[in-house]
Coordinates of C-alpha atoms in Angstrom, one line a residue:
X161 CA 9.9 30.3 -12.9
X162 CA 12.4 28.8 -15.3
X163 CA 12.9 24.8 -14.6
X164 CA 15.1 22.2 -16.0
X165 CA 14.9 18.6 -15.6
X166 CA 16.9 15.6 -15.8
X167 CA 15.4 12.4 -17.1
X168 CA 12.2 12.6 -19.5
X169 CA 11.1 9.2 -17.7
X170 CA 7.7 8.6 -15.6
X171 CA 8.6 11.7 -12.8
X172 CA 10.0 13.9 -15.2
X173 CA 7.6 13.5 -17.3
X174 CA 4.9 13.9 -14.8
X175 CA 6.6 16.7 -13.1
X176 CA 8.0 18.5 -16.0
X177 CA 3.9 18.6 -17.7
X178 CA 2.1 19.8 -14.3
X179 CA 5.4 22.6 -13.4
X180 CA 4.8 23.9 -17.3
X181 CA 0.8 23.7 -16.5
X182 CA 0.6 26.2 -13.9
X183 CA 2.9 28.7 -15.9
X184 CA 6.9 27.2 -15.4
X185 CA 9.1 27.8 -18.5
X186 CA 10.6 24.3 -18.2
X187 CA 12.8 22.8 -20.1
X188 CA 13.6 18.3 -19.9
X189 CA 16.9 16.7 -20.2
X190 CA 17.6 13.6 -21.2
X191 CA 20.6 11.4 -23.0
X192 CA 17.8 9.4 -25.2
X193 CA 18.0 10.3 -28.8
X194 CA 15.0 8.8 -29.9
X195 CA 12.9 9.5 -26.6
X196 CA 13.7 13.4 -27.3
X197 CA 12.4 12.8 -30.7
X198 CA 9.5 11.0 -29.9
X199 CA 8.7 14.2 -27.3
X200 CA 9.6 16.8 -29.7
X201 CA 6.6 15.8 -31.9
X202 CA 4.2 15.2 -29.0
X203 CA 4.2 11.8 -28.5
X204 CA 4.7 10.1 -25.1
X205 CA 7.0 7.3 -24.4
X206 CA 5.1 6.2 -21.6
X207 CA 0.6 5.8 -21.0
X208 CA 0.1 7.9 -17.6
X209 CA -4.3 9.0 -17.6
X210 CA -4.0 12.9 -18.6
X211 CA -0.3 13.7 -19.2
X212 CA -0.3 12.8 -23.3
X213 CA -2.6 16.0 -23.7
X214 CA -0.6 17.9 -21.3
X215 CA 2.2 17.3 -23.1
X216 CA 0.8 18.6 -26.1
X217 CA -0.8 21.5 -24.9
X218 CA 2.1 22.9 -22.7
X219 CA 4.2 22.4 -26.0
X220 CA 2.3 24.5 -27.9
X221 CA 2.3 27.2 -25.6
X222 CA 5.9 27.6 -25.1
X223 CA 6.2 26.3 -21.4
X224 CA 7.9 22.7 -22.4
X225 CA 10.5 22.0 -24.4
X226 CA 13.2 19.3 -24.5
X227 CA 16.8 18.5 -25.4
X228 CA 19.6 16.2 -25.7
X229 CA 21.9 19.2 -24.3
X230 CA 23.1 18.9 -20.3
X231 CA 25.0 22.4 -21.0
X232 CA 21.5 23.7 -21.9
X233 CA 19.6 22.6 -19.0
X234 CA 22.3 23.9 -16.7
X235 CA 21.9 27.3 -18.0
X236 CA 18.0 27.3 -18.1
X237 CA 16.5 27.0 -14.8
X238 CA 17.2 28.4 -11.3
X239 CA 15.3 24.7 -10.6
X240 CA 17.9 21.7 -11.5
X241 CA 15.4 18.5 -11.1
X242 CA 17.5 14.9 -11.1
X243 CA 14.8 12.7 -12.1
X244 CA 17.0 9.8 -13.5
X245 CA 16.4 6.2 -12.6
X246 CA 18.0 4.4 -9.6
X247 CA 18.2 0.9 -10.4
X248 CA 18.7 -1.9 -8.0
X249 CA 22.0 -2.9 -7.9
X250 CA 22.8 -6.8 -7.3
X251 CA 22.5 -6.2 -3.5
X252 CA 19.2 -4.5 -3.4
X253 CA 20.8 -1.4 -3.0
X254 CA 20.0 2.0 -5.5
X255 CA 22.1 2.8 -8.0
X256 CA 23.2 6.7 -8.4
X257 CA 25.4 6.6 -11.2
X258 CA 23.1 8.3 -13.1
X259 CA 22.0 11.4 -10.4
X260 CA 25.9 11.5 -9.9
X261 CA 26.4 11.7 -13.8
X262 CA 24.2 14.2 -13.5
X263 CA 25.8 16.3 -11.1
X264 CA 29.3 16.1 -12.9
X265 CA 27.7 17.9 -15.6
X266 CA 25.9 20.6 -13.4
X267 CA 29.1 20.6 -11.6
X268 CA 30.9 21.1 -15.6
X269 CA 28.8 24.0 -16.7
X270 CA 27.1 25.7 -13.7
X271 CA 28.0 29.4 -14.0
X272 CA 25.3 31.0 -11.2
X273 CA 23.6 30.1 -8.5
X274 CA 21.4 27.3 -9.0
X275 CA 18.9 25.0 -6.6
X276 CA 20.0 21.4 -7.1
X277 CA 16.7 18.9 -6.2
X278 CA 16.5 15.6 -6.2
X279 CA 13.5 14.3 -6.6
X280 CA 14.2 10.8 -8.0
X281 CA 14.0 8.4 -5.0
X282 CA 17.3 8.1 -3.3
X283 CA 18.8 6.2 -0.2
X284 CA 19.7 9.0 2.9
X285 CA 22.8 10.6 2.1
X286 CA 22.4 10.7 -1.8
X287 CA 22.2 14.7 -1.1
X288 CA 25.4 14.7 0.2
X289 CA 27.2 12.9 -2.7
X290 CA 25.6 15.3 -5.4
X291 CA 26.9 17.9 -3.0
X292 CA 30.5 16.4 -2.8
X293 CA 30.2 15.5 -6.8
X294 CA 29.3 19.1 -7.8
X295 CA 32.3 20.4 -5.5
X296 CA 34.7 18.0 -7.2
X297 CA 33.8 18.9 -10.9
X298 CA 34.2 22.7 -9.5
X299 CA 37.6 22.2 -8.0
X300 CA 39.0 20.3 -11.1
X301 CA 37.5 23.5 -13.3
X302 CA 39.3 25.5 -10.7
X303 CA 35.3 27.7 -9.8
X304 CA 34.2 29.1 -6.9
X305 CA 29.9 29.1 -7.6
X306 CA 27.2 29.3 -5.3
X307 CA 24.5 26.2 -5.2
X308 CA 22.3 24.3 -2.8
X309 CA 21.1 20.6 -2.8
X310 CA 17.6 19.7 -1.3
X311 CA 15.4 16.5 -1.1
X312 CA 11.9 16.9 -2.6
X313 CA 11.0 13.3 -3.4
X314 CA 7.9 12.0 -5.7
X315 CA 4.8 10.4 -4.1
X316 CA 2.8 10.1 -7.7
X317 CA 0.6 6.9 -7.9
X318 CA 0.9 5.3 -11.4
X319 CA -2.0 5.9 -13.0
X320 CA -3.3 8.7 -10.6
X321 CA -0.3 10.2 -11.4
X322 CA -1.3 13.9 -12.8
X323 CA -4.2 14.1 -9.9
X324 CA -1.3 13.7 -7.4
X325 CA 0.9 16.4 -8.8
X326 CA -1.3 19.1 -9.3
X327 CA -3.1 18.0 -5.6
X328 CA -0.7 16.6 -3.8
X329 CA -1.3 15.2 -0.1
X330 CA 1.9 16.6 0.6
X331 CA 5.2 18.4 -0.3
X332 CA 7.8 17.4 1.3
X333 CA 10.9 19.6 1.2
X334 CA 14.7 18.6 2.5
X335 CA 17.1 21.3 2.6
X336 CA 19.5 23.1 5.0
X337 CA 18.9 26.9 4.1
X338 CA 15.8 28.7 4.5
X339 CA 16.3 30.5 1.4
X340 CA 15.9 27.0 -0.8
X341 CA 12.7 26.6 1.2
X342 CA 11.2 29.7 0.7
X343 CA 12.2 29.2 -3.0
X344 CA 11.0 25.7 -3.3
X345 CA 7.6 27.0 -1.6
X346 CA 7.0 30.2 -4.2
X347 CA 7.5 27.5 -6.7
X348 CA 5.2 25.2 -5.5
X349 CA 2.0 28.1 -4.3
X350 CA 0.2 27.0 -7.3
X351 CA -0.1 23.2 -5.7
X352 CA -0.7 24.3 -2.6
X353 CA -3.7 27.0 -2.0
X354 CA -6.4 24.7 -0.1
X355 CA -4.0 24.9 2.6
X356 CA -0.5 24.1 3.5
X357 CA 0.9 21.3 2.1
X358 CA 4.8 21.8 2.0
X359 CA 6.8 19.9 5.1
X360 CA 10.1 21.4 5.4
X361 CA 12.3 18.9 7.3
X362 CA 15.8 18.4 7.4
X363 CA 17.8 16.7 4.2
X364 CA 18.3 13.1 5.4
X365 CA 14.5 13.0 7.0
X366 CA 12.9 14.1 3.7
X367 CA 15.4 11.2 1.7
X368 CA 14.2 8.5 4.4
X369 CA 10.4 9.4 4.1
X370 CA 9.7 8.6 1.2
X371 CA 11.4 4.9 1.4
X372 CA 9.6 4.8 5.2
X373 CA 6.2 5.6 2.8
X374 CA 6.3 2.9 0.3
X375 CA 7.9 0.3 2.6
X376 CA 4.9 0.8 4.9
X377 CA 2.2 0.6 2.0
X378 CA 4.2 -2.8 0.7
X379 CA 4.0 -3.9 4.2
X380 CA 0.4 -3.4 4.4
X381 CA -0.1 -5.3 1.3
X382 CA 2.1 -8.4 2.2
X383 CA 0.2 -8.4 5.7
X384 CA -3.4 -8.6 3.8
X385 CA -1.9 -11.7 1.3
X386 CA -0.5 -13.6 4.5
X387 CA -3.2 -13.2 6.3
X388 CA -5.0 -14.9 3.2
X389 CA -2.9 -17.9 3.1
X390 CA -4.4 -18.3 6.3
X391 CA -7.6 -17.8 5.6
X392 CA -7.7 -20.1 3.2
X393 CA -6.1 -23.1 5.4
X394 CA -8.7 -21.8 7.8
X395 CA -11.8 -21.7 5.7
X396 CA -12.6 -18.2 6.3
X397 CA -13.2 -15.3 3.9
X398 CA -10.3 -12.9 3.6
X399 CA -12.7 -10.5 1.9
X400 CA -14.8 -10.4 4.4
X401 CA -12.1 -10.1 7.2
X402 CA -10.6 -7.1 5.0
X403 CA -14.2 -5.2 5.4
X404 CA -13.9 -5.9 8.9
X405 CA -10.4 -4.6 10.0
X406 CA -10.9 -1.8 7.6
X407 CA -14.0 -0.4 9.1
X408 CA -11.4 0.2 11.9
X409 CA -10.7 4.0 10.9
X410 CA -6.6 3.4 12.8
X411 CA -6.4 0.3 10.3
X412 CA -8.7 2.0 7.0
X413 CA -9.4 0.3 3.7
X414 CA -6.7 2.0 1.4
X415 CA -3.6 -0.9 0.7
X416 CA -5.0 -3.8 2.1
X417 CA -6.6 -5.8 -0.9
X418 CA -5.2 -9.7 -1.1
X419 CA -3.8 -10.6 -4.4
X420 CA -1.1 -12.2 -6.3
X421 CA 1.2 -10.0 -4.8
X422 CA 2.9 -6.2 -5.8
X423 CA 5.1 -4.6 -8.4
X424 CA 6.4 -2.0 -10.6
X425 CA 9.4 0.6 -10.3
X426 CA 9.1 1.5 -6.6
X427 CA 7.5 -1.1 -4.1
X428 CA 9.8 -3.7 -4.7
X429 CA 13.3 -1.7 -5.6
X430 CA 12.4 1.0 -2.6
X431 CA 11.8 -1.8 0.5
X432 CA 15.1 -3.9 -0.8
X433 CA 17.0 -0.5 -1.0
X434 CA 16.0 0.5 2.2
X435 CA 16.7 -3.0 3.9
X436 CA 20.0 -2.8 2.5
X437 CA 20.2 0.7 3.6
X438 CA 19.9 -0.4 6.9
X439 CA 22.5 -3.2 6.9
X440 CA 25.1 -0.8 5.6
X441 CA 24.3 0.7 8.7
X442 CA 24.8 -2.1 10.9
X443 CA 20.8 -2.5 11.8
X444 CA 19.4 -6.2 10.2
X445 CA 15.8 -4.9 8.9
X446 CA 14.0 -8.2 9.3
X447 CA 10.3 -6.8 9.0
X448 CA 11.5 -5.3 5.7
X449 CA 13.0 -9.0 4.6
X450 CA 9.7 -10.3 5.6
X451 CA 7.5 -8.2 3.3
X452 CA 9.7 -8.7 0.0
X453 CA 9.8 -12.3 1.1
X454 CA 6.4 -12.8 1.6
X455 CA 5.6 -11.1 -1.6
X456 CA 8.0 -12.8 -3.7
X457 CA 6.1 -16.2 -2.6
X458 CA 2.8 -14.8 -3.1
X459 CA 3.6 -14.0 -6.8
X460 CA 3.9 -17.7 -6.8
X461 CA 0.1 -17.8 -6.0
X462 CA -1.8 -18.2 -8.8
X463 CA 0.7 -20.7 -10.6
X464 CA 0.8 -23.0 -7.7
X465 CA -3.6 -23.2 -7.7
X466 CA -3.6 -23.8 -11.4
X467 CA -0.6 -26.8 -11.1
X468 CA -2.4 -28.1 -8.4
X469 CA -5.7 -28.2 -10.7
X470 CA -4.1 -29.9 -13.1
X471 CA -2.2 -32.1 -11.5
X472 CA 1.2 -31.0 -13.1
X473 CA 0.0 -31.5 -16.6
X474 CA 0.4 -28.5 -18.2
X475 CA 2.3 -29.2 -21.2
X476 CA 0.9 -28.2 -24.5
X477 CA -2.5 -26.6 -22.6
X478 CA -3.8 -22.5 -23.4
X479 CA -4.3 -20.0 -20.8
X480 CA -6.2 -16.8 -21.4
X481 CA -5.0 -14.2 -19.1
X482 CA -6.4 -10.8 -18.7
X483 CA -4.4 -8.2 -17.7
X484 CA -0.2 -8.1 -18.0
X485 CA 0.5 -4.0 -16.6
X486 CA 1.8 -4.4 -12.2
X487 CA -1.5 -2.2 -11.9
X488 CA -4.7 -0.2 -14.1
X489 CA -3.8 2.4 -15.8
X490 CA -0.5 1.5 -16.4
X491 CA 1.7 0.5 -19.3
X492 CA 4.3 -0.6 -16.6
X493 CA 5.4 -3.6 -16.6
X494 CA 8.2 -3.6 -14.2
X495 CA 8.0 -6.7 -11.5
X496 CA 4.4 -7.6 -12.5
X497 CA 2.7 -10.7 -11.2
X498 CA 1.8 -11.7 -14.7
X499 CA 5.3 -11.7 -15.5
X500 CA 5.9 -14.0 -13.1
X501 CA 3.0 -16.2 -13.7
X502 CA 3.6 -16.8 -17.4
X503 CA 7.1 -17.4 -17.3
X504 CA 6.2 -19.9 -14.9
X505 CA 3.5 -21.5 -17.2
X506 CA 5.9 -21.5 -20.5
X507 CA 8.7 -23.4 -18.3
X508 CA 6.1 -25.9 -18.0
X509 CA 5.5 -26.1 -21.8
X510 CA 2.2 -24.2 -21.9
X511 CA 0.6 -21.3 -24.2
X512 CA -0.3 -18.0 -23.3
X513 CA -3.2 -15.9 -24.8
X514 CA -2.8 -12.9 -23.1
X515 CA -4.8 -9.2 -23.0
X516 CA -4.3 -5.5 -21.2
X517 CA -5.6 -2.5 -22.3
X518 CA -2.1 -0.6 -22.3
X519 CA 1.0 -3.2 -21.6
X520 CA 0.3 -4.8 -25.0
X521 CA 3.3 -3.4 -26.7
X522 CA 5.7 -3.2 -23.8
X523 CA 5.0 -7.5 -23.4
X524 CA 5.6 -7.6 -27.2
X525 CA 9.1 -5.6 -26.3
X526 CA 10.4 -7.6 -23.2
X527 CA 9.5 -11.3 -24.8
X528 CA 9.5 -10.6 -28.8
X529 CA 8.0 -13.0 -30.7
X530 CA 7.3 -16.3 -29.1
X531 CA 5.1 -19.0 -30.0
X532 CA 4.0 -19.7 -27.0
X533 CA 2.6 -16.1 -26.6
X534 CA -0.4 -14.5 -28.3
X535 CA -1.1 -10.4 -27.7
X536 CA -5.0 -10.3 -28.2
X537 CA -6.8 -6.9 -29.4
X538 CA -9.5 -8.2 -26.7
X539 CA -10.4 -9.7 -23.6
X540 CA -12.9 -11.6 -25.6
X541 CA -10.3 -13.0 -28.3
X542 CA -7.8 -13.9 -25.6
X543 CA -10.5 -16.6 -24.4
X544 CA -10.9 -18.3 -27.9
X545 CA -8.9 -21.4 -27.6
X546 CA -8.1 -21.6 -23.6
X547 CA -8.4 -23.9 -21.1
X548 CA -9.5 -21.5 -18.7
X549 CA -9.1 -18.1 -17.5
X550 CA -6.8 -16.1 -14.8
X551 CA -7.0 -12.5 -14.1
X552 CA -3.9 -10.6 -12.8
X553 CA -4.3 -6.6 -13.2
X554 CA -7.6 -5.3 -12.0
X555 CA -8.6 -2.7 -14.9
X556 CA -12.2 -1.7 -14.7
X557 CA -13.4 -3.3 -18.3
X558 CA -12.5 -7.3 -16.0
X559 CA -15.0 -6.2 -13.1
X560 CA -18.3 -7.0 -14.8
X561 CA -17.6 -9.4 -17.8
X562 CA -20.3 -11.8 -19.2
X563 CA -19.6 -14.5 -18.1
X564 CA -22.0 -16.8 -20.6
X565 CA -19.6 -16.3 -22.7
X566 CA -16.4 -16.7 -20.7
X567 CA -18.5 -20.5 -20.4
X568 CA -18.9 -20.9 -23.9
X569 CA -14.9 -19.7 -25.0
X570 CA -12.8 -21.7 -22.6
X571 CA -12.1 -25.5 -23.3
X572 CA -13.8 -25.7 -19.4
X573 CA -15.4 -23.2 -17.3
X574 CA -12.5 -22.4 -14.8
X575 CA -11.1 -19.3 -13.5
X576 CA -8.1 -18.2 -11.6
X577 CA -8.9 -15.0 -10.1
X578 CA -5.6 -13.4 -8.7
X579 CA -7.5 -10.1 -7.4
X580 CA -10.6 -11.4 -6.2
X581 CA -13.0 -9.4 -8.5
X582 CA -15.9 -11.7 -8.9
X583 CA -18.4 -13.8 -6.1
X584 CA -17.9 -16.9 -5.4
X585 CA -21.3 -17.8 -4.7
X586 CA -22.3 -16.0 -8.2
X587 CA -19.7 -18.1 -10.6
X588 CA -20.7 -21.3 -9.2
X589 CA -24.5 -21.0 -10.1
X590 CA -23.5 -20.4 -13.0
X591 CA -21.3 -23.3 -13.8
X592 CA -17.7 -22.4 -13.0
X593 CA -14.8 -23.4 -10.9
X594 CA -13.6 -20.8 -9.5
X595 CA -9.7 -19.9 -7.5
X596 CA -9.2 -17.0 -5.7
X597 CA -7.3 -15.3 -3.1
X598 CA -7.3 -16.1 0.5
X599 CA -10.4 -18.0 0.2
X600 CA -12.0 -21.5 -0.4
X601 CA -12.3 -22.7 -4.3
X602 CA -15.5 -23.3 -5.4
X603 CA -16.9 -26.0 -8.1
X604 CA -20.3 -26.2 -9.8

């Protein structure tokens, strides 16, 4: 089938590679001059596990191409996919002046029937105002041309993002005429031969799912960190409670990991969006206010155990910190905790060393050069130097470290664990002093 998509970002991207995978002539959009050039000779703008080589290899066969041209897309596929970014706007709600830009110019050079989906996530009723936008831009070119709108939002994990494409949990499809869901289900057979994974659902219920999914997974997460402010007041070990209400199989393990609290594109901008959603609507959403609330504070976290360490004095001292991507396997950078935390440390006059596997050279593009900030090549150079250590992203290569020569690096053997990766009991015997999440410091 012949597929064009808007937006050459992390779900176009994703969903442009896996379509063109299984056979799709597909064909990106986007406005970005030197994205489209970057993707025209096989580079990716963004780290996503697996999609580079897809990339490549659906290049060279002919099933993925890309352009600067809206006028193209439009006439390519039977498929229009808006995968633009909605934004926050100042009041927590999602911006759509870019899927409504987006329309205009399906609406400006549609010429046949074509199936209008939006798959970028989009507050209930967004369907209705690329409707009423494409209907406009026909009117004013004085057309009469047959189209259909239909929901059929993302749920791609960054960093799991390919697995969750081409084996999805579900499909969920929004639309209003049986023939777009038969249409939308031929297209997505490949995805879906185990056994059936497309939901068809009415429009508005397909657009409020997937904010309903992510505000429930961010809700689970703020839960797990309060409960570990209390655990810690209490003396109890929230690791240890989060084994025990997981082995409940209602409850399960999945999203309930304490920490220094979530980010990137969709947890934070999807639960404000839908809170405001709601107040539009006359409904105050205060469970929803309580979950970015509670995680804005616990971003806080780590900073507040390492003032209270040292007393305040933090001018002029080095931090080694491991880990700057919201989450592994990421380049992302959007809302991380370690954002937070540094920005917090250079307002009190102290010095960053700071490592990730992948978010090296998007840290380098949000800050610039600072002196204050040193991107390390290692885990093990970030250390020279540094009062001690904290840990914000939990990549794999931080899980076992040795920790000899963590002790030997740092200025004094202390670390701030934001994602509770090591044992308590362990680090002490061997000399540390050790912070962590939801439970009680220990010191040598």
């Amino acid at each position: 089938m012949k597929v064009t998509i808007y937006g050459s970002g992390y779900v176009g991207l994703v969903t442009g590679a896996c379509l063109a995978q299984v056979g799709n002539d597909v064909l990106c959009v986007d406005i970005d001059p030197a994205k489209i050039e970057k993707l025209n000779k096989g580079e990716s703008p963004i780290f996503e596990p697996g999609l580079s080589e897809m990339l490549v290899a659906n290049q060279a066969a002919g099933r993925l191409k890309f352009t600067l041209s809206p006028q193209e897309g439009v006439a390519h596929g039977l498929f229009q996919f808006i995968a633009v970014g909605t934004p926050p706007d100042e009041d927590g709600s999602a911006d759509l002046q870019h899927v409504l830009a987006v329309a205009r110019s399906i609406g400006q050079h549609i010429s046949d029937y074509r199936i209008i989906v939006n798959k970028s996530t989009v507050p209930v009723g967004t369907a209705d105002r690329v409707r009423e936008q494409i209907r406009e831009t026909l009117q004013q070119r004085g057309a009469s041309i047959d189209f259909d709108v239909v929901s059929n939002p993302e749920f791609l994990k960054e960093g799991a993002a390919i697995e969750d494409f081409m084996r999805p949990d579900r499909v969920i499809v929004g639309t209003d005429n049986p023939r777009t869901t038969e249409l939308l289900r031929a297209l997505y057979t490949p995805f879906n031969r185990n056994h059936e994974r497309i939901l068809a659902m009415d429009i508005r219920s397909a657009e409020l799912t997937k904010y309903a999914a992510n505000s429930l997974l961010a809700t689970k997460i703020s839960f797990m960190n309060e409960l570990s402010n209390i655990a810690e007041r209490l003396g109890a070990d929230i690791e240890q409670v989060r084994i025990g209400i997981g082995s409940d199989p209602r409850i399960g393990y999945q999203f309930i990991y304490p920490g220094a609290g979530y980010g990137g594109s969709c947890f934070p901008k999807d639960v404000r969006a839908l809170e405001q959603t709601a107040r539009a609507n006359g409904y105050q959403a205060e469970l929803l206010h309580a979950v970015e609330a509670v995680n804005y504070r616990q971003k806080q976290k780590l900073f507040e155990k390492i003032r209270v360490h040292y007393n305040g004095e933090l001018k002029g001292k080095t931090f080694a910190l491991w880990g700057l991507a919201f989450k592994p396997n990421t380049d992302d950078m959007r809302e991380a905790s370690s954002r937070v935390l540094m920005e917090a440390l250079w307002e009190q006059g102290a010095n960053v060393r700071a490592f990730d596997p992948e978010a090296g050279e998007e840290t380098a593009r949000i800050y610039g050069e600072r002196d204050d900030l040193t991107l390390c090549d290692s885990p093990e150079s970030a250390l020279v130097g540094a009062d001690a250590l904290a840990v914000i992203t939990e990549w794999s290569q931080f899980r076992s470290p040795d920790f000899e020569r963590i002790r030997d690096s740092l200025k004094a053997p202390v670390i701030f664990d934001g994602r509770n990766l090591y044992d308590p009991g362990f680090l002490v015997k061997q000399g540390f002093t050790y912070y962590s999440i939801g439970r009680t410091p220990v010191k040598p």
